[in-house]
Short mmCIF file of C-alpha atoms in Angstrom, two decimals:
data_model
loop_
_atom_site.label_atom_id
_atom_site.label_comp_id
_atom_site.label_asym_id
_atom_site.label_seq_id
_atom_site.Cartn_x
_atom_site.Cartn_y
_atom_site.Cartn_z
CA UNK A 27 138.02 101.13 94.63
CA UNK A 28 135.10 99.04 95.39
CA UNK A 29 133.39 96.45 92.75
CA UNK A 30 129.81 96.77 94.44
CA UNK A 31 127.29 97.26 91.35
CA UNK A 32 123.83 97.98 92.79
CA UNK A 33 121.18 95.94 91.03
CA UNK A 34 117.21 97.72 92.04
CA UNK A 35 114.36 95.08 91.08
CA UNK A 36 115.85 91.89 92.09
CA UNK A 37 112.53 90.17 92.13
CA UNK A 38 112.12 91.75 88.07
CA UNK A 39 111.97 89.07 85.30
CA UNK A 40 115.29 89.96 84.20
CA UNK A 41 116.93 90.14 87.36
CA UNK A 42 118.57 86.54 87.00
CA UNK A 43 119.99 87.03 84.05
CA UNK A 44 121.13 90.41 84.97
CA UNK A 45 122.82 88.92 88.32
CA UNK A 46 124.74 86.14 86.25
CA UNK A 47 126.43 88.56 84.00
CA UNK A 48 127.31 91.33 86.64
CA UNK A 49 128.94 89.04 88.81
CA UNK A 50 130.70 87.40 85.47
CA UNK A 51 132.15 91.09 84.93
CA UNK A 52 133.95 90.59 88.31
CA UNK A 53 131.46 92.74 89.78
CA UNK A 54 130.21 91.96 93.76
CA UNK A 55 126.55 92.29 93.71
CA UNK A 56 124.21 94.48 95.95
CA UNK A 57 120.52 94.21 95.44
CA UNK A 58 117.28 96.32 96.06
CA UNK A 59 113.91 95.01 96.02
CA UNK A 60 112.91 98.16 94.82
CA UNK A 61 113.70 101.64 94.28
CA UNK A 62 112.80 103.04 97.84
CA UNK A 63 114.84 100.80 99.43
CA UNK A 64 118.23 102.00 98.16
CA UNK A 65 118.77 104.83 100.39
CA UNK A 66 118.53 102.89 103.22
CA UNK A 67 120.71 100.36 101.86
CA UNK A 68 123.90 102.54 100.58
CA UNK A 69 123.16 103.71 104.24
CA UNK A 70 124.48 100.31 106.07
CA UNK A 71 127.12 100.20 103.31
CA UNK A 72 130.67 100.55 104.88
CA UNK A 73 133.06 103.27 104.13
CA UNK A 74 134.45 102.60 100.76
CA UNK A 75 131.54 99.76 99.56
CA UNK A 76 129.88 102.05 97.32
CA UNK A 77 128.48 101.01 94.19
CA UNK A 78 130.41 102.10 91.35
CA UNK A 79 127.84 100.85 88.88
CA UNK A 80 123.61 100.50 89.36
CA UNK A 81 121.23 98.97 86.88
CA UNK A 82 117.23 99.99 87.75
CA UNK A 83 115.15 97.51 86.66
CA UNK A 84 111.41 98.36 85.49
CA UNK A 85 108.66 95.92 87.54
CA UNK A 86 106.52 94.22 85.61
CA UNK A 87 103.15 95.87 85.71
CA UNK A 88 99.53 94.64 84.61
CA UNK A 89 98.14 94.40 81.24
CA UNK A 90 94.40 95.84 80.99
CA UNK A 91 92.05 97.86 78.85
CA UNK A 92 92.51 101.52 78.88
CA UNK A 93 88.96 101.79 79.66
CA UNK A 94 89.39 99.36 82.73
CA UNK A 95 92.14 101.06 84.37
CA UNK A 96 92.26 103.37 87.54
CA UNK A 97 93.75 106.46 87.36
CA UNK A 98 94.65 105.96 91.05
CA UNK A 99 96.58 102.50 89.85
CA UNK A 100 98.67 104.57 87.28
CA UNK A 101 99.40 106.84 89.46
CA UNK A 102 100.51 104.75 92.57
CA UNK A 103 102.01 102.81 89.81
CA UNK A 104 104.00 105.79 88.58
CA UNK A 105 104.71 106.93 92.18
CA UNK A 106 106.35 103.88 93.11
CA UNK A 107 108.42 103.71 89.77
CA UNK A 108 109.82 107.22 89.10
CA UNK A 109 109.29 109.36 92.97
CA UNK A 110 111.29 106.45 93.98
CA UNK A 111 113.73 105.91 91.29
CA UNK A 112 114.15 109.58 91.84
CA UNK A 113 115.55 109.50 95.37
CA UNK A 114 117.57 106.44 94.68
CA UNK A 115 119.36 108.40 92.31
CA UNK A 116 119.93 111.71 94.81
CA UNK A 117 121.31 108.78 96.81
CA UNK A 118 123.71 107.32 94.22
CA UNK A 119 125.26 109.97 92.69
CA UNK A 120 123.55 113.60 93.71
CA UNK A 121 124.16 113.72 97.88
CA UNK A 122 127.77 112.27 96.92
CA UNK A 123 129.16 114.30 94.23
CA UNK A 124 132.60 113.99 95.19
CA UNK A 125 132.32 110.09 94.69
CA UNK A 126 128.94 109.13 92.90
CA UNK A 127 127.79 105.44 91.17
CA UNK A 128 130.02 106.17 87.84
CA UNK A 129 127.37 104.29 85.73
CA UNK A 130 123.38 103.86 86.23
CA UNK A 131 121.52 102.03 83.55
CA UNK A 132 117.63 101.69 83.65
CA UNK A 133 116.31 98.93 82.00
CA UNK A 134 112.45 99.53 80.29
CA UNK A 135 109.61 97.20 79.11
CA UNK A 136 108.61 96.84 75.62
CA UNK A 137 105.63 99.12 76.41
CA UNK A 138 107.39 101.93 75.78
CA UNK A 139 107.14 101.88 72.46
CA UNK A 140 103.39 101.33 72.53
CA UNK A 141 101.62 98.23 72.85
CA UNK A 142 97.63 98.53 73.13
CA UNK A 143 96.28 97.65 76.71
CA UNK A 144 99.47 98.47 78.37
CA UNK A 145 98.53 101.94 79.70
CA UNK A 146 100.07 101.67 83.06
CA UNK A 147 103.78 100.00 81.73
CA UNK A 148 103.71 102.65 79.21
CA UNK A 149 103.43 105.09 81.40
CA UNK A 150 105.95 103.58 83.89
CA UNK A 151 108.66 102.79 81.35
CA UNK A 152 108.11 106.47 79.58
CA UNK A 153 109.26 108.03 82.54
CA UNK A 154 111.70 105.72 83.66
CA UNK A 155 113.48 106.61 79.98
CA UNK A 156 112.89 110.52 80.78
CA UNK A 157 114.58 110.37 83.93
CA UNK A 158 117.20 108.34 82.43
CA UNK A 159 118.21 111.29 79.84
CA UNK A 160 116.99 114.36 81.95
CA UNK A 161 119.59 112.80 84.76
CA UNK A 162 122.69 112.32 81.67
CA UNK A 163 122.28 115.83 81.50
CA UNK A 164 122.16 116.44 84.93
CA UNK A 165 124.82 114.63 86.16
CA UNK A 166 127.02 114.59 83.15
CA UNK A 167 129.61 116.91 84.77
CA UNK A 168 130.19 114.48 87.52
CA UNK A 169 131.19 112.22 84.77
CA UNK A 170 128.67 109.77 85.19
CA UNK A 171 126.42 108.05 82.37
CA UNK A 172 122.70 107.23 82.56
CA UNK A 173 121.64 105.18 79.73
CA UNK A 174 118.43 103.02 78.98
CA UNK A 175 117.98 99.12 77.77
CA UNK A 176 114.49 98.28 76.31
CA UNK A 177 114.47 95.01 76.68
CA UNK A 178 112.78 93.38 73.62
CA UNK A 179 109.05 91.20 74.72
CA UNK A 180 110.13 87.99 73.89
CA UNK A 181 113.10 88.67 76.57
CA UNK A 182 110.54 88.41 79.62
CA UNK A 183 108.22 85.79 78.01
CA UNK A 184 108.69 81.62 79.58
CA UNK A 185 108.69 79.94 76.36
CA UNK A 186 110.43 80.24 73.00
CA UNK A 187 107.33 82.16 71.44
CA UNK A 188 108.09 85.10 68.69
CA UNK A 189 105.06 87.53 69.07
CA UNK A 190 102.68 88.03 65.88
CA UNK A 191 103.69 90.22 63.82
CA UNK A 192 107.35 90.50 64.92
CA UNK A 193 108.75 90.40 61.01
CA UNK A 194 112.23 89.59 60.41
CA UNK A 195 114.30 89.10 63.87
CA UNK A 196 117.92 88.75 63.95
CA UNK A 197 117.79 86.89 67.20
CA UNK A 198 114.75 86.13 69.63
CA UNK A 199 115.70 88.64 72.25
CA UNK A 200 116.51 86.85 75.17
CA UNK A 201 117.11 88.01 78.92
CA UNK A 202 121.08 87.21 78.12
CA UNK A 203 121.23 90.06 75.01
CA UNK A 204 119.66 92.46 77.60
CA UNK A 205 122.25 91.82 80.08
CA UNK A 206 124.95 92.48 77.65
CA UNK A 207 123.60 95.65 76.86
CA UNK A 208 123.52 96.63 80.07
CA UNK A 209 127.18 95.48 80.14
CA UNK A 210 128.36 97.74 77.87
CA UNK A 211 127.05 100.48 79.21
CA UNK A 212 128.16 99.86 82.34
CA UNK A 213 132.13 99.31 81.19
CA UNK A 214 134.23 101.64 82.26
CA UNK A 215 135.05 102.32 78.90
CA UNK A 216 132.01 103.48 78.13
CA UNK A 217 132.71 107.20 79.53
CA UNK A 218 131.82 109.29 76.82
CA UNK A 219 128.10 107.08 75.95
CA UNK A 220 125.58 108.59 78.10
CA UNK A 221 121.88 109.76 77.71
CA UNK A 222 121.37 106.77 74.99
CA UNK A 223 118.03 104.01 74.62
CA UNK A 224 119.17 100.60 73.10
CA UNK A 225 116.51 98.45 72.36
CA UNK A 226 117.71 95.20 72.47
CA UNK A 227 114.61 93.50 70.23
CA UNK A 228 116.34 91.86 67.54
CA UNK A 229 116.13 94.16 65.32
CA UNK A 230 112.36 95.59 65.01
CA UNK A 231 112.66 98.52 65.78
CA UNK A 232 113.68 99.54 61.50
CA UNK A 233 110.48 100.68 60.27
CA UNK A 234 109.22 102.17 63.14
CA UNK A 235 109.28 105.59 64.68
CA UNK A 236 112.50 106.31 66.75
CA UNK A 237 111.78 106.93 70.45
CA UNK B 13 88.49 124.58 58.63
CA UNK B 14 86.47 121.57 59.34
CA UNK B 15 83.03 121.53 60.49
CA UNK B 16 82.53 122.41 63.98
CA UNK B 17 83.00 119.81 66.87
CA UNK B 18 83.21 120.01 70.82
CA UNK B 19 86.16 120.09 72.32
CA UNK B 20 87.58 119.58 76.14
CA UNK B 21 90.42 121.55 76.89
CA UNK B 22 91.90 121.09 80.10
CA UNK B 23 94.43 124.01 81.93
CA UNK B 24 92.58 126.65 80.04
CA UNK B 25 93.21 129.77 82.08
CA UNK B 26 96.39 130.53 81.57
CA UNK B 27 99.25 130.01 78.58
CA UNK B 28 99.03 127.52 76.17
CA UNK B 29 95.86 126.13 77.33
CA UNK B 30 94.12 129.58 77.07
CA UNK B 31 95.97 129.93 73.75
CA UNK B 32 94.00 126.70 72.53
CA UNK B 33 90.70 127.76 73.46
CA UNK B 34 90.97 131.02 72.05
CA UNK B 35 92.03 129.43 68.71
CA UNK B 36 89.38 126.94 68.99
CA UNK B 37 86.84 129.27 69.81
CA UNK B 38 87.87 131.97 67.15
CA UNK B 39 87.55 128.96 64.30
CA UNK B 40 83.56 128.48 65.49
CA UNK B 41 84.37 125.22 67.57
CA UNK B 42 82.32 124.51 70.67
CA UNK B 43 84.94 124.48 73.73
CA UNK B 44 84.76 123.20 77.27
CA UNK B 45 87.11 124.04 79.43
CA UNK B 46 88.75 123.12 82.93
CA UNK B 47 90.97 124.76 85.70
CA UNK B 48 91.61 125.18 88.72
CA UNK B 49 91.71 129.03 88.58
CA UNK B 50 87.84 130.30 87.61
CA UNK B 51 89.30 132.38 84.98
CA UNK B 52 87.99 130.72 81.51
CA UNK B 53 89.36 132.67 78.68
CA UNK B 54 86.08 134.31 76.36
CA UNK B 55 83.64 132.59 74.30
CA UNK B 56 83.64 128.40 76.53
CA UNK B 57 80.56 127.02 75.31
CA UNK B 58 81.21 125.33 79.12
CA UNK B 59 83.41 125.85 81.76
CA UNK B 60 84.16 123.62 85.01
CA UNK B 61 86.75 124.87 88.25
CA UNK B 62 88.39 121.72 89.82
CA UNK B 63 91.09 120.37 91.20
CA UNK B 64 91.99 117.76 88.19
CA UNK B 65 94.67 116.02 91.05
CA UNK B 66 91.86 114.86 92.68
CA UNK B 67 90.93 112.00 90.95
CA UNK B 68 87.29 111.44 92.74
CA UNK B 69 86.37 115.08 92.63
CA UNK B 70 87.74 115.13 88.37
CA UNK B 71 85.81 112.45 87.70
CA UNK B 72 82.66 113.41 89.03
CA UNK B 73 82.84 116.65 87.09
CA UNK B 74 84.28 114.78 83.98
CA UNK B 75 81.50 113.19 83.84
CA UNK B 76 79.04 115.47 84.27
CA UNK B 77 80.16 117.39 81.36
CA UNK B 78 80.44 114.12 79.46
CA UNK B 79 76.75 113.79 79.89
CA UNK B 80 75.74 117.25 78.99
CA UNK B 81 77.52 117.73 75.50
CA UNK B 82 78.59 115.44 72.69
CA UNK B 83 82.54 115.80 73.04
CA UNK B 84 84.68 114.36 70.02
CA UNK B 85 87.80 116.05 70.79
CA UNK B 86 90.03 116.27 73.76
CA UNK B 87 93.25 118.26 74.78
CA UNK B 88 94.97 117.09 77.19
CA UNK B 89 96.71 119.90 78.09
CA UNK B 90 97.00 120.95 81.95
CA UNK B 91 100.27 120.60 83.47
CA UNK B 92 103.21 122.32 85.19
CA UNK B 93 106.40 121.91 85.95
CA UNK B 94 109.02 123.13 88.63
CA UNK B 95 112.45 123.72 88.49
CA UNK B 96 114.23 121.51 90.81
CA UNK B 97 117.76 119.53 91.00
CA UNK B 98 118.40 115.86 91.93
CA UNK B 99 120.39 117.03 95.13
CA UNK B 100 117.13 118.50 96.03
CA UNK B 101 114.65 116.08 95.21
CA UNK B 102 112.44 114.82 97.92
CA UNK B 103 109.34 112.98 95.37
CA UNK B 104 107.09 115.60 95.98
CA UNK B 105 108.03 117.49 92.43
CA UNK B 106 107.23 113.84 90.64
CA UNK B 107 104.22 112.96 92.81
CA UNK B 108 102.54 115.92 92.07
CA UNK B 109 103.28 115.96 88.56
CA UNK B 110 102.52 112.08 88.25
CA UNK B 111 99.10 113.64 89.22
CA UNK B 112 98.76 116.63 87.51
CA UNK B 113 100.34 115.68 84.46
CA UNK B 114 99.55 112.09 83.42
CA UNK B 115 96.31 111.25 85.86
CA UNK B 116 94.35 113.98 84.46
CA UNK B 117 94.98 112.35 81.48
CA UNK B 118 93.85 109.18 81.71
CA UNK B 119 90.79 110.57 83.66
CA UNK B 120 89.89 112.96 80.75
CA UNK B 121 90.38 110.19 78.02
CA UNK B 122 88.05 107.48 79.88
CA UNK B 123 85.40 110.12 80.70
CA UNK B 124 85.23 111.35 77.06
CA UNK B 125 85.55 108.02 75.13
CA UNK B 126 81.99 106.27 75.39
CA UNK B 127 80.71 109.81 73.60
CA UNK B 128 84.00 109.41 70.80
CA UNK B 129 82.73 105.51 70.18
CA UNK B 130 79.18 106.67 70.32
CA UNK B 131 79.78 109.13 67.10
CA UNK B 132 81.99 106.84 65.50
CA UNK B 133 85.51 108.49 66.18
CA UNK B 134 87.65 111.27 67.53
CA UNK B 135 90.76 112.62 68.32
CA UNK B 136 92.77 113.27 71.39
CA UNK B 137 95.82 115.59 71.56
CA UNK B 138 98.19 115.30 74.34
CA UNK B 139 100.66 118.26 74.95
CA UNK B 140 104.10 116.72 76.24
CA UNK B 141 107.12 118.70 75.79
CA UNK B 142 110.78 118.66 74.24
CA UNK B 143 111.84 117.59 77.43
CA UNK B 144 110.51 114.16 76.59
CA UNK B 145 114.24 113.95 75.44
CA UNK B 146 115.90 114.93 79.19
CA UNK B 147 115.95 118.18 81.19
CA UNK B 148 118.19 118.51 84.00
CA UNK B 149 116.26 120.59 86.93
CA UNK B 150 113.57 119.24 85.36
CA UNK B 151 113.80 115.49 85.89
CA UNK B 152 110.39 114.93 87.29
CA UNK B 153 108.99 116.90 84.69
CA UNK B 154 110.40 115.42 81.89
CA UNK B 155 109.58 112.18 83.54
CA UNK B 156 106.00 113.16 83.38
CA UNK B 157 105.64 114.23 79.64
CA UNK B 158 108.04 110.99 78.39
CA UNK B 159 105.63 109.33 80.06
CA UNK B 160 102.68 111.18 78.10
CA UNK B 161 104.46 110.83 74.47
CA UNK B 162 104.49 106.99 75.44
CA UNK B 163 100.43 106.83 76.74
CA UNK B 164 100.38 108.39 73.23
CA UNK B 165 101.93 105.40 71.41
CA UNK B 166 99.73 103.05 73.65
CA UNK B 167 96.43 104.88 73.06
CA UNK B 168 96.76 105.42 69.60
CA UNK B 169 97.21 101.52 69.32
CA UNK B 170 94.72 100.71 71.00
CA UNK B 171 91.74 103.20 69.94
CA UNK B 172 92.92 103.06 66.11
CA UNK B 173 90.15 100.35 65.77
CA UNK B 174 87.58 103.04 67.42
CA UNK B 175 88.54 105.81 64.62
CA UNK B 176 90.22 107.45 67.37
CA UNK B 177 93.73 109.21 66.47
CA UNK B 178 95.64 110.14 69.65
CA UNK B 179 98.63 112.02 68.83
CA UNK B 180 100.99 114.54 70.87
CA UNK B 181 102.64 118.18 70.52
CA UNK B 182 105.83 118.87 72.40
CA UNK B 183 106.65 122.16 73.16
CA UNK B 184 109.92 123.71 73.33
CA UNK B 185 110.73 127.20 75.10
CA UNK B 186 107.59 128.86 74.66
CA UNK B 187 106.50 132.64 76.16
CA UNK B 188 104.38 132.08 78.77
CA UNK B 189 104.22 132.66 82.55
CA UNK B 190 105.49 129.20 83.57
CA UNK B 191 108.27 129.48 81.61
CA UNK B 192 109.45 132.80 83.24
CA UNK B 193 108.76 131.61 86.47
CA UNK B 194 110.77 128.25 85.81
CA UNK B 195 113.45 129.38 83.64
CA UNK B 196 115.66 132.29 85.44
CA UNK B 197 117.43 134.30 82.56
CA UNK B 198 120.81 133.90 83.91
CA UNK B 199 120.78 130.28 84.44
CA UNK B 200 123.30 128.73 82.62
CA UNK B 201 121.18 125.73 81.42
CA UNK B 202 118.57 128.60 80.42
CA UNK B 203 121.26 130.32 78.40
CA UNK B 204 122.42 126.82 76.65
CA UNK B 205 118.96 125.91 75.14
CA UNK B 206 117.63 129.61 74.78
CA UNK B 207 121.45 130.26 72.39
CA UNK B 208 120.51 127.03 70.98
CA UNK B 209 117.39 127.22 69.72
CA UNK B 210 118.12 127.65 65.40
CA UNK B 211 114.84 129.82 65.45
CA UNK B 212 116.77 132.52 67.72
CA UNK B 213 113.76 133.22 69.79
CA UNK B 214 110.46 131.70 72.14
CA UNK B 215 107.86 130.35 70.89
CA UNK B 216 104.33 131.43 71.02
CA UNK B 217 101.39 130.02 72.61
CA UNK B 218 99.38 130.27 69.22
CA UNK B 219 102.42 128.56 67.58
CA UNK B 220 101.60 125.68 69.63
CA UNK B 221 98.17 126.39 69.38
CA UNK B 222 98.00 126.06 65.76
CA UNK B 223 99.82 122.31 65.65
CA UNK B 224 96.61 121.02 68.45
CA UNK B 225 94.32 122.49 65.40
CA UNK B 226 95.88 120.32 62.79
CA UNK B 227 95.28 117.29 65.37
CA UNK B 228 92.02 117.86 65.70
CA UNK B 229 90.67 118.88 62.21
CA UNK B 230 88.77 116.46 60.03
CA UNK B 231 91.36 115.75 57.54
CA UNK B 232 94.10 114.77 59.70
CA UNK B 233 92.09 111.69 60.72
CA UNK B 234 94.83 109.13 59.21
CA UNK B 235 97.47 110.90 61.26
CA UNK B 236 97.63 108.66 64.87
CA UNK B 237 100.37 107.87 67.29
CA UNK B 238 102.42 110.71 65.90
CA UNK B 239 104.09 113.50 67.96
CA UNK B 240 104.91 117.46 66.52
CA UNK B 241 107.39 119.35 68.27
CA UNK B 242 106.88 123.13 68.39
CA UNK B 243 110.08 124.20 69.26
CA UNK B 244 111.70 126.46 67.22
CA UNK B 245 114.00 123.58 66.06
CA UNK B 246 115.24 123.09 69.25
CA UNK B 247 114.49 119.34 69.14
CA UNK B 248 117.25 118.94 66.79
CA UNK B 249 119.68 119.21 69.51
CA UNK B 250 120.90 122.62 71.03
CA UNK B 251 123.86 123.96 69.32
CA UNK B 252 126.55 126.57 70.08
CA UNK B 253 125.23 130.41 68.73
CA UNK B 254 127.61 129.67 65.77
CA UNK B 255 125.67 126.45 65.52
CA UNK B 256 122.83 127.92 62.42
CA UNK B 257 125.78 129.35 60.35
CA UNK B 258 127.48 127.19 57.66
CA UNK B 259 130.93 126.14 57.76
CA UNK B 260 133.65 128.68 56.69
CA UNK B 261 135.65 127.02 54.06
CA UNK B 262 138.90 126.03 56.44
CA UNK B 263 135.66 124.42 58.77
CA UNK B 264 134.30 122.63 56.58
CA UNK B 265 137.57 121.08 55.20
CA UNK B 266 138.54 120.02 58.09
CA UNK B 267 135.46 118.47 59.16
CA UNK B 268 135.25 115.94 55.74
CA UNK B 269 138.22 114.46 57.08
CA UNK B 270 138.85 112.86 53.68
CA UNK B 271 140.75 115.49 51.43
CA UNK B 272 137.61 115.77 49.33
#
């Protein structure tokens, strides 16, 4: 059975961290620019190399006033992001049902839950977490899991900065904690967890309204 | 009620759109509508035909009607859907919904907020859908209005300071003629959430029609970033038709666990 996990965003912030702790988990690493280039790579893959396991990484996407932002940005934005996320998942797991990727894990932004001038990475990471649960649903009875990681803001910032108003943290998220939650997701004894969003934010989310 | 305000109302010929402006209308509140059918429902104090998925053509008219009339509330309703599985998925469904469903939203909202700032506040209701929590056949839908319910976090955020409230209403199975047409009775995923809703039956357009009023009346104006679903309790999770009925005693004995 092959090893091959499929990681999509390898230029992401979080794709280093992400690549260190696949290949820790014995995994042998494929990687995708970007969404629209995964059908075309499981394509060259040879018989028997397909990935068992894919994390989608969001791309990081520009900050900027609502009032400043063209619809026609959003939209190519969104586009690229979900059209394509869509038909690297009919790749994965829907055009092979007999054999599909076992586990598929998207990882969000922060901006999910809401930050001011982040229109277009709200919108982006919004959808990438509905297609995440509408496609647990969906492909649930091929026994395979689709969860979501929201990977806390301090995780893609440079420096050791909190953000105001963080309160108390647990941990400074870092790129690491993402990559472990994607981890567990992606065990294979994780069979019976699918359809799920883990923030992984060190604990901020209390107080706040659930996603 | 509270005192009368104009409102744009996009998607207004047909469903739950046309439910809101009727509402509207019937509770004395100046309504503008849009849609790409030129059938406006009785009583639009404006109506404008377009194409809201063209983005040049929308904003042109957006902003004509910006210009003409004082608007203070918005309701971003227009949207569709279509029934579709990942084995068939080409990313057609989600460009045209990406579109339809979340650029006409944005477009609206920038065309109407210069007015909102000039009169010191107002309120924007987006209608996503239950599906923000997954749909399969409906990935690219659900996509669209998970996408909405999180614009609706952002915007509320970031127009709070403005005395704009920007909240959401999710609707579940509701009676209207894009559910029939996207929701074949025999379906088996149909038959799941239709036996699971608790309130045994669709909802009605006025149903959601009533939680957009509750957005956009005066008093509600400390209520922001929130999101109502109007979906017969469906929300909570479908459950087997057995589901709404309590335990029988040997059930419920079992389920403690604990003896107790």
């Amino acid at each position: 059975m092959s090893r091959n996990a499929l990681l999509v965003g390898a230029a992401a912030p979080l794709a280093p961290a992400l690549r260190e702790r696949l290949a820790a988990e014995g995994y042998d690493l494929l990687a995708a620019p970007h969404a629209a280039a995964v059908p075309a790579l499981l394509g060259r893959l040879p018989e028997g190399g397909h990935p068992v396991a894919a994390v989608i990484l969001a791309p990081a996407l520009p900050e900027g006033r609502l009032d400043a932002v063209a619809a026609e940005d959003m939209i190519a934005a969104l586009d690229e992001a979900l059209a394509e996320a869509g038909m690297a998942a009919r790749a994965l797991v829907a055009d092979r049902p007999e054999a599909p990727t076992a586990r598929i894990v998207i990882v969000a932004d922060w901006a999910i839950t809401g930050p001011a001038c982040e229109t277009i990475a709200a919108a982006v990471s919004g959808g990438l977490v509905g297609l995440a649960r509408s496609w647990a649903l969906e492909f649930a009875p091929l026994g395979v899991t689709v969860n979501a990681v929201i990977a806390g803001p301090e995780a893609l910032l440079a420096d050791d900065a909190v953000l105001p108003l963080a309160g108390p943290l647990a941990a400074r998220p870092r790129p690491d904690h993402v990559a472990h939650a994607v981890a567990c997701f992606l065990d294979p004894r994780a069979a019976a967890i699918s359809g799920q969003v883990l923030s992984v934010c060190g604990g901020r989310t209390p107080g706040s309204i659930p996603l | 009620m509270s005192a009368p305000y104009t409102v744009l109302v996009t998607g207004v010929a047909h469903g739950i759109g046309r439910a809101i402006a009727d509402r509207l209308v019937a509770d004395g509140h100046a309504v503008l509508g849009l849609d790409i059918e030129p059938a406006p429902p009785p009583g639009l104090a404006g109506f404008e035909c377009v194409d809201i998925t063209d983005a040049a053509a929308a904003r042109r008219t957006l902003e004509r009607l910006a210009g003409a009339h004082r608007i203070t509330r918005l309701v971003n309703n227009v949207g569709s859907s279509r029934r579709e599985w990942m084995h068939e998925a080409t990313g057609e469904t989600q460009r045209w919904l990406d579109r339809l469903n979340l650029g006409s939203a944005l477009l609206c909202l920038q065309a109407v907020l210069p007015g909102m700032r000039e009169a010191g506040g107002g309120r924007v209701v987006n209608i996503t859908s239950r599906a923000v929590y997954g749909r399969e056949t409906r990935s690219a839908y659900a996509a669209t209005k998970a996408a909405l319910a999180s614009l609706t976090r952002s915007w509320a955020r970031e127009l709070a300071p403005d005395n704009i409230a920007v909240n959401a209403v999710g609707p579940g199975m509701i009676d209207t003629e894009l559910f029939r047409r996207n929701n074949p009775p025999d379906k088996p995923d149909v038959i799941r959430l239709r036996e699971g809703v608790p309130m045994r039956r669709l909802g009605l357009p006025e149903e959601v029609a009533q939680a957009v009023a509750f957005f956009l009346e005066e008093r509600t104006g400390y209520v922001t970033g929130q999101m109502i679903f109007v979906c017969g309790g469906l929300s909570l999770g479908a459950l087997p038709p057995a589901g709404n009925n309590p335990p029988a005693p040997e059930q419920g004995r079992a389920r403690s666990g604990r003896g107790d």
